[in-house]
mmCIF file of C-alpha atoms in Angstrom:
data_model
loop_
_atom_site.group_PDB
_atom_site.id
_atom_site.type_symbol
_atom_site.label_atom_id
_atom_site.label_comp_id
_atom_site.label_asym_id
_atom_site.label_seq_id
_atom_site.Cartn_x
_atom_site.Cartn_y
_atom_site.Cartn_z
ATOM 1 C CA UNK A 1 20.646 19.833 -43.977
ATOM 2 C CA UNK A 2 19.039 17.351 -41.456
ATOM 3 C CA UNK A 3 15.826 19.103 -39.641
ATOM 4 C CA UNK A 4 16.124 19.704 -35.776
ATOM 5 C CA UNK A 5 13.378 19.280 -33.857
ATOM 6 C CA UNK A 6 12.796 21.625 -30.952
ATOM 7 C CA UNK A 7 11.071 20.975 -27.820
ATOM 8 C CA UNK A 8 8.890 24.009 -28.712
ATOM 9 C CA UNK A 9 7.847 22.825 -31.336
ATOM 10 C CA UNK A 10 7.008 18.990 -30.321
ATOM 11 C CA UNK A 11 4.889 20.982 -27.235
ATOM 12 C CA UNK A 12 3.062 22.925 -29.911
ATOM 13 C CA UNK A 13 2.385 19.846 -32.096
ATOM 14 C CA UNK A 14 1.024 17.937 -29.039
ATOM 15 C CA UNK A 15 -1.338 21.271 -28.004
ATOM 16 C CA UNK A 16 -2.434 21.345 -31.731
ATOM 17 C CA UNK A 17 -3.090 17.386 -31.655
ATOM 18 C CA UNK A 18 -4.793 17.677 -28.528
ATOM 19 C CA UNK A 19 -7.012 20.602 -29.649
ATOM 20 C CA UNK A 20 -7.878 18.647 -32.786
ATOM 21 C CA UNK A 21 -9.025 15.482 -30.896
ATOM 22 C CA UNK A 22 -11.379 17.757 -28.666
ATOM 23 C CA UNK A 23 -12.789 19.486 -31.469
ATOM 24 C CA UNK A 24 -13.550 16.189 -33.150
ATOM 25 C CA UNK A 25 -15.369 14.997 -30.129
ATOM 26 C CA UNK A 26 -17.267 18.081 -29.264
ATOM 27 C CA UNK A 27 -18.583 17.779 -33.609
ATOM 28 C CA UNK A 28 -19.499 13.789 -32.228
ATOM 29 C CA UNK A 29 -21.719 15.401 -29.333
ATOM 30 C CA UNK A 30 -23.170 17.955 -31.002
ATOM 31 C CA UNK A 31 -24.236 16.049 -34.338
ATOM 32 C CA UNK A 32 -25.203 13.318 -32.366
ATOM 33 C CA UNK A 33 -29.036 13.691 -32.236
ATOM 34 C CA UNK A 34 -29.519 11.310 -28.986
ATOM 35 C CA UNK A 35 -27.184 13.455 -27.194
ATOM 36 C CA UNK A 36 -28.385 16.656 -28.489
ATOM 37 C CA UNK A 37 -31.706 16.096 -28.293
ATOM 38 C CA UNK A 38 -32.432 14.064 -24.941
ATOM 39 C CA UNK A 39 -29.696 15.651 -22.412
ATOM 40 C CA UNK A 40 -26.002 16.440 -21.285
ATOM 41 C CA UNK A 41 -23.292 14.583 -22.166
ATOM 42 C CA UNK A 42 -22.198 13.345 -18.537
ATOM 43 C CA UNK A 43 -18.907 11.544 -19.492
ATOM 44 C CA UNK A 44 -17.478 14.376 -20.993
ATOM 45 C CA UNK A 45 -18.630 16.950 -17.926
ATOM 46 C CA UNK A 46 -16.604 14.256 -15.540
ATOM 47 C CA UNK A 47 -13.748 13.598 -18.176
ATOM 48 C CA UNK A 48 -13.509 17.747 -18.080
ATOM 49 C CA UNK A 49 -13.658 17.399 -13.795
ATOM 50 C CA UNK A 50 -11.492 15.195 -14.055
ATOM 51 C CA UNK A 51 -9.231 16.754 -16.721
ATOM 52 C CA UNK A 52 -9.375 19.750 -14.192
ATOM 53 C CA UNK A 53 -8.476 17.780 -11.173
ATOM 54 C CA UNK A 54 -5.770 16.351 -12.767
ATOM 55 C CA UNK A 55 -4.354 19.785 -13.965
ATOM 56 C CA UNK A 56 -4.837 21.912 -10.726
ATOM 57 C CA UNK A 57 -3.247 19.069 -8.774
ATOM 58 C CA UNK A 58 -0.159 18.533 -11.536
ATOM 59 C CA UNK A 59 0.220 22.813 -11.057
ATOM 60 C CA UNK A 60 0.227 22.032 -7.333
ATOM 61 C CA UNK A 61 2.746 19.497 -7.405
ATOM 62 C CA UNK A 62 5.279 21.460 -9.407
ATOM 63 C CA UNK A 63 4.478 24.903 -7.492
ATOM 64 C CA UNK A 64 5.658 22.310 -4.391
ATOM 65 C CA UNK A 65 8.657 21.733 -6.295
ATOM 66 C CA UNK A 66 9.299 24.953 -7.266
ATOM 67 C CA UNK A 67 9.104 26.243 -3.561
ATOM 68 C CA UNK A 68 11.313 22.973 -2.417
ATOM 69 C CA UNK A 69 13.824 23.868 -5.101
ATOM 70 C CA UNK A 70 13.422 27.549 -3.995
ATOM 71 C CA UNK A 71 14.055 26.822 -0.279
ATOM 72 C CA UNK A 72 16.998 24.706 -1.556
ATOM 73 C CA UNK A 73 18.397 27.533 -3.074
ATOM 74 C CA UNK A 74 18.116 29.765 -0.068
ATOM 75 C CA UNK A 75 19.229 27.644 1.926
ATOM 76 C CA UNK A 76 22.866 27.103 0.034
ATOM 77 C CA UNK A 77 22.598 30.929 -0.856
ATOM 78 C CA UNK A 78 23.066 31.428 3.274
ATOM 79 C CA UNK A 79 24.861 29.197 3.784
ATOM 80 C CA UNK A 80 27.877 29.630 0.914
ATOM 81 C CA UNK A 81 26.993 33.974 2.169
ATOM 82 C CA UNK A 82 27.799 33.080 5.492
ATOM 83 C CA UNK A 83 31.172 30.700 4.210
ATOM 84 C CA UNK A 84 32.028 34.281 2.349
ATOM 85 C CA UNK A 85 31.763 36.516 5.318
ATOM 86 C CA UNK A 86 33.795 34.139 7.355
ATOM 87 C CA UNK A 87 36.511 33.709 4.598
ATOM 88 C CA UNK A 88 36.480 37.755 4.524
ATOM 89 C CA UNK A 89 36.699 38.675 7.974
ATOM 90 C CA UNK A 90 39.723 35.479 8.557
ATOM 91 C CA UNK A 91 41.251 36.924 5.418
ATOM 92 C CA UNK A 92 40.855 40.694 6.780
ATOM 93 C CA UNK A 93 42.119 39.245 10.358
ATOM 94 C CA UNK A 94 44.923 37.873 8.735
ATOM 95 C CA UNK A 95 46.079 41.310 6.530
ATOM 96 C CA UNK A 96 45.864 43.218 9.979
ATOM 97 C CA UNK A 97 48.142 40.810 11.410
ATOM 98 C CA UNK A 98 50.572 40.543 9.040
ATOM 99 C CA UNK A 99 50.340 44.375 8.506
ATOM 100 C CA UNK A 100 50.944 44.256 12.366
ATOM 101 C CA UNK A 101 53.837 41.805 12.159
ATOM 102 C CA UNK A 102 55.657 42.918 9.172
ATOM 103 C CA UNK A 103 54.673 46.183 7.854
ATOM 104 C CA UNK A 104 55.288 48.548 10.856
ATOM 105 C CA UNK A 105 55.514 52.356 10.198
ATOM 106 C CA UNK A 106 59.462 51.914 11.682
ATOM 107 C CA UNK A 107 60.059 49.442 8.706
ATOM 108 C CA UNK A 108 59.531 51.625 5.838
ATOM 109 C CA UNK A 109 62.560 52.785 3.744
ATOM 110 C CA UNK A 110 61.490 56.481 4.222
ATOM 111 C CA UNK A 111 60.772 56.566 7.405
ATOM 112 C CA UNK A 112 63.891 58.323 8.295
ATOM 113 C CA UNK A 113 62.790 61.181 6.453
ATOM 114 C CA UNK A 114 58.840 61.510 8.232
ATOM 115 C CA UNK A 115 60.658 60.571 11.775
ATOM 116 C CA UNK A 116 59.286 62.777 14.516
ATOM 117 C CA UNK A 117 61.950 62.064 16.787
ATOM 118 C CA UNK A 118 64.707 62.266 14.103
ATOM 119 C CA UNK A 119 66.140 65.651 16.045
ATOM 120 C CA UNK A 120 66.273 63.668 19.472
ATOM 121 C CA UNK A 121 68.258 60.929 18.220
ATOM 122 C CA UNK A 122 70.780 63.238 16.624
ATOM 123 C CA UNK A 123 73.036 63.761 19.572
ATOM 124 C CA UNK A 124 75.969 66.079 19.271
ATOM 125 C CA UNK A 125 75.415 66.637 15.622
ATOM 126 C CA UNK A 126 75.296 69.999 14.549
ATOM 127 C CA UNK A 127 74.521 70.931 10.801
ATOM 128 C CA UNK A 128 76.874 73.861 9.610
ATOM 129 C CA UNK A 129 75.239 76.634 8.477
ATOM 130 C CA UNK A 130 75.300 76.943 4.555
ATOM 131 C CA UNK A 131 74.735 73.188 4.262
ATOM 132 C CA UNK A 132 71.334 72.640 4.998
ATOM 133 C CA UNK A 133 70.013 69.271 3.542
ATOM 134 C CA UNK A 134 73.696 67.458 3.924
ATOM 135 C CA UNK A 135 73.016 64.184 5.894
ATOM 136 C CA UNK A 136 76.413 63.300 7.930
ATOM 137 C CA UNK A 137 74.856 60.373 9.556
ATOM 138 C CA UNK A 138 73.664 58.584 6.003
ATOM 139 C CA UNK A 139 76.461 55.385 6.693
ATOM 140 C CA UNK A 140 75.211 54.914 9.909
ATOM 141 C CA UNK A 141 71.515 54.974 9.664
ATOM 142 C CA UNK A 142 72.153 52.399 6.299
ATOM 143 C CA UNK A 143 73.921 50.266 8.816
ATOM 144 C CA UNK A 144 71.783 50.147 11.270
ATOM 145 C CA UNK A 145 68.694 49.709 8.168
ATOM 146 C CA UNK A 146 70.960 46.662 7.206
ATOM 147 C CA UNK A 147 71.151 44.995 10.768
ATOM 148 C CA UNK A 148 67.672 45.668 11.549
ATOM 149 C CA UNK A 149 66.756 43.957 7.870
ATOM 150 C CA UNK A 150 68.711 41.205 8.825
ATOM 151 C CA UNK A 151 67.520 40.325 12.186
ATOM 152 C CA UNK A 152 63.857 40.677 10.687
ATOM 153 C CA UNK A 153 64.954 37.971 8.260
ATOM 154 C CA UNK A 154 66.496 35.901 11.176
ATOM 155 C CA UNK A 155 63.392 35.981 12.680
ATOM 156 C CA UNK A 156 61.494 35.331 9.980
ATOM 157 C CA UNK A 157 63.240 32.385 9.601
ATOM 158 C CA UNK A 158 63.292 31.593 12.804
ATOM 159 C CA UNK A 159 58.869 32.096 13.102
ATOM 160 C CA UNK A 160 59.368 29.809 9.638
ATOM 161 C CA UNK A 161 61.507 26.861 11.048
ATOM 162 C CA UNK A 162 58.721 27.146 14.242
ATOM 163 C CA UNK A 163 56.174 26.526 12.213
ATOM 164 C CA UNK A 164 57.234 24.131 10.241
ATOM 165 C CA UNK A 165 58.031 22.173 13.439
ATOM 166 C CA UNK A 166 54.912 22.542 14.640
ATOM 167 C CA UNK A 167 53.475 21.300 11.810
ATOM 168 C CA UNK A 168 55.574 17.929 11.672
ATOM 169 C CA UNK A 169 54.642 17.787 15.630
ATOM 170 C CA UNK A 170 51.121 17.865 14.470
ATOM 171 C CA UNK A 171 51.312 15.468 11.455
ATOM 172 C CA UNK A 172 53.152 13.382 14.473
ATOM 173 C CA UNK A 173 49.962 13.390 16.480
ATOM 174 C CA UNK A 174 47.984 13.045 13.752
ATOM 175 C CA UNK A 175 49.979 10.025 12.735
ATOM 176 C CA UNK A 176 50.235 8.687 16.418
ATOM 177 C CA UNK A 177 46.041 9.170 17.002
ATOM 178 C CA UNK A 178 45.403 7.354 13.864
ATOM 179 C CA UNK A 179 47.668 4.615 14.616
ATOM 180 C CA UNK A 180 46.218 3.974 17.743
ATOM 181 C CA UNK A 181 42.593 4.494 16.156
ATOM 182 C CA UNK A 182 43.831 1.949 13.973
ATOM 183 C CA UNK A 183 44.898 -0.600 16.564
ATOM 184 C CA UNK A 184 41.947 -0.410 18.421
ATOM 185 C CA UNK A 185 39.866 -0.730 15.092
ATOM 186 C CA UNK A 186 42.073 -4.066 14.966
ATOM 187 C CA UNK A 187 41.433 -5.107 18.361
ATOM 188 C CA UNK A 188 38.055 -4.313 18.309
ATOM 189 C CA UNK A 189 37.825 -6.250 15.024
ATOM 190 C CA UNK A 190 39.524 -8.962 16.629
ATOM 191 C CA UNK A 191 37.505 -9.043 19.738
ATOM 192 C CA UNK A 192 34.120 -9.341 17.302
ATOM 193 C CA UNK A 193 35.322 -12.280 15.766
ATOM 194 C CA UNK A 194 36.220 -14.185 18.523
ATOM 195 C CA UNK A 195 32.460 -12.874 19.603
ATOM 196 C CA UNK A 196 30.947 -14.652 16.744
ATOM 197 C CA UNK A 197 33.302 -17.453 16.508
ATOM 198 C CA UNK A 198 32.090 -18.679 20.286
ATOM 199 C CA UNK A 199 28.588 -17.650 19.137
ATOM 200 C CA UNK A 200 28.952 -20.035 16.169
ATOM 201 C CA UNK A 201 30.413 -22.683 18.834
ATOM 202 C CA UNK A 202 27.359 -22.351 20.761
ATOM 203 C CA UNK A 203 24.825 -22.232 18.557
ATOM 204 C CA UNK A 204 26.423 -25.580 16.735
ATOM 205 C CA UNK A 205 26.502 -27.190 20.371
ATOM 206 C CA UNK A 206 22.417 -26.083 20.693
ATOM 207 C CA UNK A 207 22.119 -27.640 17.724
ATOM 208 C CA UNK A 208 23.235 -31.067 18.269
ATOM 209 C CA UNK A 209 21.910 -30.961 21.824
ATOM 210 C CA UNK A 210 18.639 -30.899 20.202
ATOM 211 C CA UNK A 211 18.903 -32.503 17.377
ATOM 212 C CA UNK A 212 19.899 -35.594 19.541
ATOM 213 C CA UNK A 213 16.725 -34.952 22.015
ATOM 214 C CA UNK A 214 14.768 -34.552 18.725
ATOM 215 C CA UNK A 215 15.977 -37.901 17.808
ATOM 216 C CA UNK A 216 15.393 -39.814 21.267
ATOM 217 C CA UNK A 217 11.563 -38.533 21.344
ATOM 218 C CA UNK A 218 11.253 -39.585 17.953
ATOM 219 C CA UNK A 219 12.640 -43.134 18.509
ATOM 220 C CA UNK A 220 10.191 -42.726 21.736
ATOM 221 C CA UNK A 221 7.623 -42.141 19.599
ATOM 222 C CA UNK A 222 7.740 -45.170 17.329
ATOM 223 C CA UNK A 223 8.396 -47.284 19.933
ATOM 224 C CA UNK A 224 5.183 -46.035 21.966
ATOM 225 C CA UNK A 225 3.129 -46.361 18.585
ATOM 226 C CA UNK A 226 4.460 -49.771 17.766
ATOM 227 C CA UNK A 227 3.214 -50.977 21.209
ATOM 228 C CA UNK A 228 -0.373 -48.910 20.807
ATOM 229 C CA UNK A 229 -0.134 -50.796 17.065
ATOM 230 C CA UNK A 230 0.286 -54.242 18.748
ATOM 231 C CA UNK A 231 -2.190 -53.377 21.355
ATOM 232 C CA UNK A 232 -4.861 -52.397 19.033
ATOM 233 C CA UNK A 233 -3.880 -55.659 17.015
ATOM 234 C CA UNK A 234 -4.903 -57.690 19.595
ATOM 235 C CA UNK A 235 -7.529 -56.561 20.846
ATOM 236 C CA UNK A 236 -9.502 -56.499 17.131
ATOM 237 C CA UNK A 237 -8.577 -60.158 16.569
ATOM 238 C CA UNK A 238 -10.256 -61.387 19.975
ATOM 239 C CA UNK A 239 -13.155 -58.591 19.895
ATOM 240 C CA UNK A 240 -16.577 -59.008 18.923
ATOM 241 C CA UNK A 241 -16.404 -58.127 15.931
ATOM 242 C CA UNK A 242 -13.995 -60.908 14.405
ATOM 243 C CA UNK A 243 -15.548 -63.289 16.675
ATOM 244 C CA UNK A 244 -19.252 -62.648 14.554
ATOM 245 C CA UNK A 245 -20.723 -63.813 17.763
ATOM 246 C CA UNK A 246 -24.971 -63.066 17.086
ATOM 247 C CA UNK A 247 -25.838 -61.767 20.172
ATOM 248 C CA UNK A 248 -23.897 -58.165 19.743
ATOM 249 C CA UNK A 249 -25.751 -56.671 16.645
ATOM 250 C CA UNK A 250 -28.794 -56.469 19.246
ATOM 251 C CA UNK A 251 -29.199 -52.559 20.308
ATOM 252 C CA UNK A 252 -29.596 -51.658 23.753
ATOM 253 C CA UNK A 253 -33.042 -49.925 22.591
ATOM 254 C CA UNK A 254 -34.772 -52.822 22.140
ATOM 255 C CA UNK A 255 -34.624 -55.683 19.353
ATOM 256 C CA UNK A 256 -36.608 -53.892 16.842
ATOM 257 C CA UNK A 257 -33.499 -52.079 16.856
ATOM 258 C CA UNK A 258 -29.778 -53.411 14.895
ATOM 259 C CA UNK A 259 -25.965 -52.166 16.068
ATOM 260 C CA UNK A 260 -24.531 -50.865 12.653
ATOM 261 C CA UNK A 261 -21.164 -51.245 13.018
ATOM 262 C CA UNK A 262 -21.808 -55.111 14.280
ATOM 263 C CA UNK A 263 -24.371 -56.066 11.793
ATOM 264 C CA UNK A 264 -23.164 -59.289 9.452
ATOM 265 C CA UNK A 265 -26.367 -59.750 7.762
ATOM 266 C CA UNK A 266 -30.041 -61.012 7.410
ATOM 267 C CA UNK A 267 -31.060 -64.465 8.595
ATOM 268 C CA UNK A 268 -32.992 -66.840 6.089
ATOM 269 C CA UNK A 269 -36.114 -66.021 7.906
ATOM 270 C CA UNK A 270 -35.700 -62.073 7.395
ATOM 271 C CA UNK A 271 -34.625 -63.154 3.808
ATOM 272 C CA UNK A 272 -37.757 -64.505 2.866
ATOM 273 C CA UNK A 273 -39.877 -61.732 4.582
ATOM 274 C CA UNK A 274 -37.754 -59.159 2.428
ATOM 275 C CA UNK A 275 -38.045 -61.161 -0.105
ATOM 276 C CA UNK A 276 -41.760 -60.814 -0.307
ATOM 277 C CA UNK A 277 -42.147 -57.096 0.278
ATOM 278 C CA UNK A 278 -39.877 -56.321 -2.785
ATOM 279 C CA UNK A 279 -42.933 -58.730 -4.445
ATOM 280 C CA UNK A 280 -45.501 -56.805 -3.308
ATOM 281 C CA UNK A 281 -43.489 -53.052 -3.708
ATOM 282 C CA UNK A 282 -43.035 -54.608 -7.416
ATOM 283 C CA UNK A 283 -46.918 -55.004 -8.003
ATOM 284 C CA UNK A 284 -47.733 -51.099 -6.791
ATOM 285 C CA UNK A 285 -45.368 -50.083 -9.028
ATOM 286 C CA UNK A 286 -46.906 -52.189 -11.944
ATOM 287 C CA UNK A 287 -50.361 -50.783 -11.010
ATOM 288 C CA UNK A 288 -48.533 -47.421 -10.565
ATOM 289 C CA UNK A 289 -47.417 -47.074 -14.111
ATOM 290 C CA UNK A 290 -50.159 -48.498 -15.932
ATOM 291 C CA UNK A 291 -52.984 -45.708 -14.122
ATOM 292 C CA UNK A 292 -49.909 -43.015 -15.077
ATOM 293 C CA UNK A 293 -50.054 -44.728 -18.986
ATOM 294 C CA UNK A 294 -53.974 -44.468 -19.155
ATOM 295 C CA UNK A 295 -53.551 -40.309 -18.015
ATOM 296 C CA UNK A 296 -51.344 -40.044 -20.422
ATOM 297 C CA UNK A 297 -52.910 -41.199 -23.090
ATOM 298 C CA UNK A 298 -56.310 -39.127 -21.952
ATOM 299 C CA UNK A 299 -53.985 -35.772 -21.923
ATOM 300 C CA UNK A 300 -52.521 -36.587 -25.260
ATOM 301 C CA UNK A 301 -56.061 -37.001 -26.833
ATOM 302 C CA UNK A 302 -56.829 -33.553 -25.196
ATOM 303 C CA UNK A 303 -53.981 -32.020 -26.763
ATOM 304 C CA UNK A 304 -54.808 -33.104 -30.269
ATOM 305 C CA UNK A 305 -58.077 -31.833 -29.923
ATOM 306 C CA UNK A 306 -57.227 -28.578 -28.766
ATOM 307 C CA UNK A 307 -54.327 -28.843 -31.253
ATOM 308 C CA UNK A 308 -56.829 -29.059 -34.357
ATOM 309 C CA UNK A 309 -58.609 -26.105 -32.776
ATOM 310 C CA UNK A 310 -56.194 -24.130 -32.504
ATOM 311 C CA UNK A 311 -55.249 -24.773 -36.628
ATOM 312 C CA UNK A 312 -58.881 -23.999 -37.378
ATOM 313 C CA UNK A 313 -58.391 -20.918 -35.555
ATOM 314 C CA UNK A 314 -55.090 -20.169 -37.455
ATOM 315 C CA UNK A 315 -56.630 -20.488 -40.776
ATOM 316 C CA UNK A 316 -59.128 -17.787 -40.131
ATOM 317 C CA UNK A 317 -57.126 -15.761 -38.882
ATOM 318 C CA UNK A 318 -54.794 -15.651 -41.932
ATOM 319 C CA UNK A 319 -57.839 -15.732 -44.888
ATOM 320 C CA UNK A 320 -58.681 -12.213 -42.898
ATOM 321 C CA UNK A 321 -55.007 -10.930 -42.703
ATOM 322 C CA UNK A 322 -55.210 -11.881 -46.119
ATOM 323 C CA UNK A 323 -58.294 -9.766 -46.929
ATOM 324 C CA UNK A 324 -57.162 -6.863 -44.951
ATOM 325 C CA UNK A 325 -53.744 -6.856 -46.390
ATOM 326 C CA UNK A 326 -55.688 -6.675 -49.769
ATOM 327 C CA UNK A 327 -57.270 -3.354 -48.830
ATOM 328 C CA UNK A 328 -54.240 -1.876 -47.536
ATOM 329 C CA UNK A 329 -52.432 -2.175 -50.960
ATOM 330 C CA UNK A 330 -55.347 -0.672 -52.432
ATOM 331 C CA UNK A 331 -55.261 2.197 -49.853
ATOM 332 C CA UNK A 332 -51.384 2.451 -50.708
ATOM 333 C CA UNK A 333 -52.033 2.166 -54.533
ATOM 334 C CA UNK A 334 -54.679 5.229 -54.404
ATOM 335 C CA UNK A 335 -52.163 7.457 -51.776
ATOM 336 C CA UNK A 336 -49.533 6.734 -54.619
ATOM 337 C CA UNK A 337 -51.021 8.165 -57.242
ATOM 338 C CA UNK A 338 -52.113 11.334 -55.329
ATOM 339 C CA UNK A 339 -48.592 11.986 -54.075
ATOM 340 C CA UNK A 340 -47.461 11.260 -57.657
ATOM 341 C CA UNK A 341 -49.733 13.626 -58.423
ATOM 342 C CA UNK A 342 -49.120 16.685 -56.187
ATOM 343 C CA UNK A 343 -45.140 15.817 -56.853
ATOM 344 C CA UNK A 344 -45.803 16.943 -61.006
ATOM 345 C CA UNK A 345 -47.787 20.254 -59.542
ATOM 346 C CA UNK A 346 -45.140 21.073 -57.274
ATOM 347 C CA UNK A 347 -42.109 20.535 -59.839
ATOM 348 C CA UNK A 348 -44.394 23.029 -62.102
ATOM 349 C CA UNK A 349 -45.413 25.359 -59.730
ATOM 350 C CA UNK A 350 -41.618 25.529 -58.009
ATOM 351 C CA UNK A 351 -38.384 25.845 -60.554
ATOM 352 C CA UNK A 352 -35.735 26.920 -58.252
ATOM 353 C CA UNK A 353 -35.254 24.094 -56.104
ATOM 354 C CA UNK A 354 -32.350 23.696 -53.692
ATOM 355 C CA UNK A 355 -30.022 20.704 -54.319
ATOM 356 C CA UNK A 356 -27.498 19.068 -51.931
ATOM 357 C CA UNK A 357 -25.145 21.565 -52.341
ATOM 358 C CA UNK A 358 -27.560 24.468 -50.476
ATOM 359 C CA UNK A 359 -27.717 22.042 -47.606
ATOM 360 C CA UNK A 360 -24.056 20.812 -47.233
ATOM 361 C CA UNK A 361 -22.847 24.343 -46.361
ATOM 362 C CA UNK A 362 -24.841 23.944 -42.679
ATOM 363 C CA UNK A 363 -23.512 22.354 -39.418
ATOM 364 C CA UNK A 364 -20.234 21.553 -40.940
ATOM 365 C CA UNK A 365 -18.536 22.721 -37.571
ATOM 366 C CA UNK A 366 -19.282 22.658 -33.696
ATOM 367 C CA UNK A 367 -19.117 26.207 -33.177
#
């Protein structure tokens, strides 16, 4: 047979699995000797806030459901109590009308026999002593049972044949109001699209009215920039600056002073004067470099001194790591012999000595 799997069971797996996990954390915490030994474990304190947090506010959420659902439930409880009572008291209206209508205490079949005023309707009857309990008057009162049966059928009928006439009169109405609903659905229908056919009419008449003015200031536009274009043409060709005339790179501050924008270049006698400064900015340089080559070779020569200092130094330093790492060993040599030493007195003096096994059977669990 093919194992089901309950929901209980899944929920108890998952509380199990969860357990575990915590357990194996907690044994991480505890046999961890950084966290044991220098303070609390602050992520797990938060991750149990937070775990808290997380719970309370999940149990107030569904205790909000469960009182929604609750009032839900009331609510529909009234209100199908209330749909009862009413159904009760129309159906108990109804019962008392009918019993009104159609089960009258005159209707009954025996009613002859529990008639109060049976002896006041008899009228010029007289019972012969001797025959007491003879009923002369039996035909008759059938008779009159029979008519009165059959006019309550008649007008049964007749409350029948009412009401199903009022019923088609109302289906007639009902038929009438929803054809005119109907027709003024239509016309209101009708009315909307003729609404949004002349809106559409419009709107496409907007349209063109401005894409046409759209298209006139653009053609306005071009025109205006050709003439600026042609404008501007001219007056670059005959300006100053295409002309190259000499006197406008001169600044207004003085002559010591060029325009930029109108300046064409040096004249043969500025040529020649810049042509000597870059002579004489080429000789400091020269002069420059060779005072910075003699420093350098002065600081290099410095270097190499201190350089072979500093290996003289080195080599000292290491012939007395040397000797001191010499005298350690010894030192180490001697300390391993005495513990070597008190190890074979203690294996004599102690027999029983506790292997791994004694020691396993401690802090095998958090708890």
């Amino acid at each position: 047979m093919d194992q089901v799997e309950l929901l209980s069971d899944r929920i108890a797996a998952v509380h199990l699995e969860r357990k575990r996990n915590r357990e194996l954390q907690r044994r991480e915490r505890i046999f961890n000797d950084k966290v044991r030994t220098i303070g609390l474990d602050y992520d797990a304190l938060d991750h149990q806030v937070k775990e808290r947090r997380e719970k309370d506010q999940r149990e107030a959420n569904e205790l909000e459901v469960y009182a929604d659902d609750l009032l839900c439930s009331d609510r529909v409880a009234c209100v199908l109590e209330q749909r009862q009572k009413k159904d009760e008291r129309l159906l108990n209206e109804a019962i008392v009308q009918f019993r009104e209508q159609f089960q009258q205490t005159t209707s009954r079949r025996e009613f002859d026999l529990n008639d109060p005023e049976l002896l006041k309707k008899q009228e010029g009857v007289r019972i012969l002593p001797g025959l007491t309990g003879e009923d002369l008057s039996q035909k008759e009162r059938l008779r009159k049972q029979q008519e009165q049966l059959r006019a309550w059928t008649l007008q049964q009928q007749e409350e029948l044949e009412r009401a199903k006439q009022q019923l088609q009169q109302e289906v007639h109405q009902y038929d009438q109001s929803r054809m005119s609903l109907d027709n003024r659905a239509l016309e209101l229908q009708k009315m909307e699209e003729q609404y949004k056919r002349s809106a559409a009419i419009a709107t496409k008449d907007f349209n063109r009215a401005l894409a046409a003015e759209i298209t006139h200031r653009r053609l306005q536009e071009c025109h205006e920039e050709e003439e600026n274009n042609q404008t501007d043409i001219l007056n670059q060709l005959n300006g100053d600056l295409l002309m190259e005339t000499p006197e406008q790179k001169v600044s207004v501050l003085g002559l010591s002073r060029l325009r930029r924008d109108c300046y064409k270049g040096m004249s043969p006698e500025e040529l020649q004067q810049y042509t000597q400064y870059q002579l004489q900015q080429a000789e400091a340089r020269k002069s420059a470099a060779m005072k910075q080559r003699e420093k350098e070779l002065q600081e290099h020569h410095e270097n190499m001194t201190s350089a072979r200092a500093a290996l003289l130094l080195e080599r000292q330093q290491a012939r007395i790591n040397k000797e001191l790492r010499r005298s350690l060993d010894n030192t180490n040599a001697q300390l391993a012999q005495t513990h070597d030493a008190r190890k074979e007195h203690l294996q004599d003096l102690y027999t029983n000595i506790p292997d791994e096994r004694y020691f396993s059977q401690f802090n095998t669990s958090s708890r």
